[in-house]
Short mmCIF file of C-alpha atoms in Angstrom, two decimals:
data_model
loop_
_atom_site.label_atom_id
_atom_site.label_comp_id
_atom_site.label_asym_id
_atom_site.label_seq_id
_atom_site.Cartn_x
_atom_site.Cartn_y
_atom_site.Cartn_z
CA UNK A 280 -4.14 -13.71 -19.39
CA UNK A 281 -5.77 -11.29 -16.98
CA UNK A 282 -2.61 -11.30 -14.86
CA UNK A 283 -0.50 -10.61 -17.97
CA UNK A 284 -2.63 -7.58 -18.77
CA UNK A 285 -2.33 -6.41 -15.17
CA UNK A 286 1.46 -6.86 -15.09
CA UNK A 287 1.97 -5.01 -18.38
CA UNK A 288 -0.33 -2.18 -17.34
CA UNK A 289 1.41 -1.87 -13.98
CA UNK A 290 4.72 -1.09 -15.68
CA UNK A 291 3.17 1.21 -18.28
CA UNK A 292 1.20 3.33 -15.83
CA UNK A 293 4.18 3.57 -13.48
CA UNK A 294 6.27 4.96 -16.35
CA UNK A 295 3.76 7.02 -18.34
CA UNK A 296 0.79 7.66 -16.10
CA UNK A 297 -2.81 6.54 -16.77
CA UNK A 298 -3.70 9.40 -19.13
CA UNK A 299 -0.84 8.54 -21.50
CA UNK A 300 -1.42 4.77 -21.42
CA UNK A 301 -3.62 3.60 -24.31
CA UNK A 302 -5.21 0.28 -25.19
CA UNK A 303 -2.62 -0.08 -27.96
CA UNK A 304 0.18 0.35 -25.42
CA UNK A 305 -1.31 -2.35 -23.19
CA UNK A 306 -1.99 -4.94 -25.90
CA UNK A 307 1.46 -4.40 -27.41
CA UNK A 308 3.22 -4.79 -24.05
CA UNK A 309 1.12 -7.82 -23.10
CA UNK A 310 1.38 -9.30 -26.61
CA UNK A 311 -2.36 -9.92 -26.89
CA UNK A 312 -5.03 -8.94 -29.39
CA UNK A 313 -7.51 -6.11 -29.01
CA UNK A 314 -10.26 -8.71 -28.80
CA UNK A 315 -8.51 -10.38 -25.88
CA UNK A 316 -8.32 -7.04 -24.08
CA UNK A 317 -12.06 -6.43 -24.51
CA UNK A 318 -12.80 -9.94 -23.32
CA UNK A 319 -11.65 -8.83 -19.86
CA UNK A 320 -12.09 -5.03 -19.79
CA UNK A 321 -14.46 -2.65 -21.54
CA UNK A 322 -12.11 0.36 -21.36
CA UNK A 323 -8.63 1.32 -20.10
CA UNK A 324 -10.22 3.08 -17.12
CA UNK A 325 -11.85 -0.18 -16.03
CA UNK A 326 -8.48 -1.92 -16.23
CA UNK A 327 -6.81 0.83 -14.17
CA UNK A 328 -9.52 0.76 -11.51
CA UNK A 329 -9.41 -3.02 -11.17
CA UNK A 330 -5.61 -3.07 -11.12
CA UNK A 331 -5.53 -0.44 -8.37
CA UNK A 332 -7.80 -2.67 -6.28
CA UNK A 333 -5.66 -5.75 -6.97
CA UNK A 334 -2.42 -3.98 -6.02
CA UNK A 335 -3.81 -2.50 -2.81
CA UNK A 336 -5.53 -5.78 -1.93
CA UNK A 337 -2.30 -7.75 -2.41
CA UNK A 338 -0.30 -5.40 -0.19
CA UNK A 339 -2.84 -5.54 2.62
CA UNK A 340 -3.04 -9.34 2.40
CA UNK A 341 0.76 -9.65 2.44
CA UNK A 342 0.95 -7.49 5.56
CA UNK A 343 -2.02 -8.97 7.44
CA UNK A 344 -0.50 -12.30 8.65
CA UNK A 345 2.32 -10.38 10.38
CA UNK A 346 0.06 -7.61 11.65
CA UNK A 347 -2.49 -9.96 13.21
CA UNK A 348 0.21 -11.39 15.50
CA UNK A 349 0.32 -8.08 17.37
CA UNK A 350 -2.17 -7.47 20.19
CA UNK A 351 -2.00 -3.68 20.35
CA UNK A 352 -4.18 -2.03 17.65
CA UNK A 353 -1.83 0.95 17.41
CA UNK A 354 1.08 -1.41 16.73
CA UNK A 355 -1.05 -3.20 14.14
CA UNK A 356 -1.86 0.01 12.30
CA UNK A 357 1.73 1.28 12.45
CA UNK A 358 3.30 -2.02 11.39
CA UNK A 359 0.75 -2.47 8.61
CA UNK A 360 1.53 0.97 7.18
CA UNK A 361 5.28 0.35 7.31
CA UNK A 362 4.97 -3.04 5.63
CA UNK A 363 2.84 -1.64 2.80
CA UNK A 364 5.15 1.34 2.28
CA UNK A 365 8.28 -0.81 2.18
CA UNK A 366 6.61 -3.43 -0.04
CA UNK A 367 5.77 -0.73 -2.56
CA UNK A 368 9.28 0.73 -2.32
CA UNK A 369 10.75 -2.73 -3.02
CA UNK A 370 8.52 -3.05 -6.11
CA UNK A 371 9.22 0.11 -8.09
CA UNK A 372 6.48 -0.41 -10.67
CA UNK A 373 3.96 -0.85 -7.87
CA UNK A 374 5.27 2.30 -6.18
CA UNK A 375 4.95 4.31 -9.39
CA UNK A 376 1.46 2.96 -10.00
CA UNK A 377 0.27 3.74 -6.45
CA UNK A 378 1.63 7.28 -6.65
CA UNK A 379 -0.03 7.97 -10.01
CA UNK A 380 -3.41 6.38 -9.28
CA UNK A 381 -3.62 6.70 -5.51
CA UNK A 382 -5.15 4.29 -3.01
CA UNK A 383 -8.65 2.84 -3.52
CA UNK A 384 -11.35 3.94 -1.11
CA UNK A 385 -12.31 1.60 1.70
CA UNK A 386 -15.77 1.17 0.21
CA UNK A 387 -14.24 -0.43 -2.90
CA UNK A 388 -11.74 -2.59 -1.07
CA UNK A 389 -12.96 -5.37 1.24
CA UNK A 390 -9.50 -6.06 2.71
CA UNK A 391 -9.09 -2.43 3.74
CA UNK A 392 -12.54 -2.46 5.30
CA UNK A 393 -11.96 -5.76 7.07
CA UNK A 394 -8.42 -5.40 8.40
CA UNK A 395 -7.45 -1.72 8.65
CA UNK A 396 -10.88 -0.60 9.77
CA UNK A 397 -10.90 -3.44 12.33
CA UNK A 398 -7.70 -2.14 13.91
CA UNK A 399 -8.82 1.48 13.84
CA UNK A 400 -12.10 0.58 15.53
CA UNK A 401 -10.29 -1.45 18.18
CA UNK A 402 -7.84 1.41 18.75
CA UNK A 403 -10.75 3.79 19.27
CA UNK A 404 -12.45 1.32 21.61
CA UNK A 405 -9.28 0.95 23.70
CA UNK A 406 -8.69 4.73 23.55
CA UNK A 407 -5.36 4.22 21.83
CA UNK A 408 -6.60 6.73 19.26
CA UNK A 409 -8.43 10.03 19.61
CA UNK A 410 -12.16 9.81 18.93
CA UNK A 411 -12.74 10.49 15.23
CA UNK A 412 -14.85 9.19 12.32
CA UNK A 413 -13.51 5.91 10.92
CA UNK A 414 -13.37 7.48 7.46
CA UNK A 415 -10.97 10.12 8.78
CA UNK A 416 -8.77 7.43 10.31
CA UNK A 417 -8.73 5.53 7.00
CA UNK A 418 -7.80 8.75 5.18
CA UNK A 419 -4.89 9.35 7.56
CA UNK A 420 -3.62 5.81 6.95
CA UNK A 421 -4.08 5.76 3.17
CA UNK A 422 -2.72 9.27 2.53
CA UNK A 423 0.31 8.53 4.69
CA UNK A 424 1.03 5.39 2.67
CA UNK A 425 0.71 7.12 -0.71
CA UNK A 426 2.71 10.17 0.41
CA UNK A 427 5.52 8.07 1.87
CA UNK A 428 5.72 5.85 -1.21
CA UNK A 429 5.93 8.97 -3.39
CA UNK A 430 8.74 10.42 -1.28
CA UNK A 431 10.67 7.14 -1.25
CA UNK A 432 10.81 7.09 -5.05
CA UNK A 433 13.17 10.07 -4.86
CA UNK A 434 16.88 9.20 -5.23
CA UNK A 435 17.87 10.77 -1.92
CA UNK A 436 14.90 9.89 0.25
CA UNK A 437 15.81 9.73 3.96
CA UNK A 438 16.67 6.21 5.05
CA UNK A 439 13.93 6.19 7.67
CA UNK A 440 11.28 8.17 5.79
CA UNK A 441 8.66 5.43 6.15
CA UNK A 442 9.20 5.36 9.90
CA UNK A 443 8.97 9.16 10.15
CA UNK A 444 5.75 9.14 8.12
CA UNK A 445 4.18 6.37 10.18
CA UNK A 446 5.10 8.09 13.45
CA UNK A 447 3.42 11.28 12.16
CA UNK A 448 0.30 9.32 11.16
CA UNK A 449 0.11 7.68 14.58
CA UNK A 450 0.38 11.10 16.23
CA UNK A 451 -2.45 12.31 13.98
CA UNK A 452 -4.51 9.35 15.19
CA UNK A 453 -3.87 10.44 18.78
CA UNK A 454 -0.86 8.38 19.89
CA UNK A 455 1.61 10.20 22.17
CA UNK A 456 4.82 11.28 20.35
CA UNK A 457 7.25 8.97 22.16
CA UNK A 458 4.90 6.02 21.84
CA UNK A 459 4.36 6.79 18.16
CA UNK A 460 8.12 6.81 17.60
CA UNK A 461 8.50 3.50 19.45
CA UNK A 462 5.83 1.83 17.34
CA UNK A 463 7.21 3.26 14.10
CA UNK A 464 10.68 1.88 14.82
CA UNK A 465 9.75 -1.61 16.03
CA UNK A 466 11.46 -4.51 14.30
CA UNK A 467 9.56 -5.06 11.07
CA UNK A 468 8.28 -8.61 10.41
CA UNK A 469 8.46 -10.24 6.99
CA UNK A 470 5.47 -9.94 4.65
CA UNK A 471 3.53 -13.03 3.65
CA UNK A 472 4.11 -14.17 0.03
CA UNK A 473 1.08 -14.51 -2.24
CA UNK A 474 1.06 -17.28 -4.84
CA UNK A 475 0.78 -15.75 -8.30
CA UNK A 476 0.84 -12.20 -6.96
CA UNK A 477 2.14 -9.16 -8.83
CA UNK A 478 4.71 -8.26 -6.16
CA UNK A 479 7.90 -9.71 -4.76
CA UNK A 480 7.34 -10.24 -1.00
CA UNK A 481 10.81 -8.96 -0.10
CA UNK A 482 11.57 -5.84 1.90
CA UNK A 483 14.66 -3.70 1.40
CA UNK A 484 17.37 -4.74 3.88
CA UNK A 485 17.18 -1.37 5.61
CA UNK A 486 13.46 -1.84 6.31
CA UNK A 487 13.93 -4.87 8.52
CA UNK A 488 16.17 -3.07 10.96
CA UNK A 489 15.46 -0.36 13.45
CA UNK A 490 16.63 2.99 12.06
CA UNK A 491 19.62 4.52 13.76
CA UNK A 492 18.71 7.32 16.21
#
């Protein structure tokens, strides 16, 4: 039942935005009673906040098994960003939701703290990245993801926009331009499917191939 409420809300918020999505909209779309809604959530805002965490958590967990195979922390960060961006682009409701509600902060999201922060810290330790506060590094990563997803919702988004965005983020983290481009155009591994997840673990065909120069 909780998943049904999440799935219905995901589509509604992607289409209408959180401010225009009411409890009545959610219970009608999910075909549940008002009492059932309040059994799980005390207000629409609570539902939105929890759903944002679930969506972000799922994307990170789907990317992590592929990312962890890479030894270089810069490659991990770059590949993780690309996987999340392309996963969202392949799931339009997820993309619309992420754009409208943004990306949860690391403090609220254990997976972001555990995996992304791990790779940023290792990149700083190995001097792959310029010395900076971890929070700034997390902001660069999360804002790049949200901005790229937003841009890729446009009908005529550049074919390699995700790769351009990731290369820019890597440069902001301190990676040399040519190295950033190399990492951002590496062959993209497949995401890991999650049983009972809200997203289809399939990337667009174009995402799995290196963009043409």
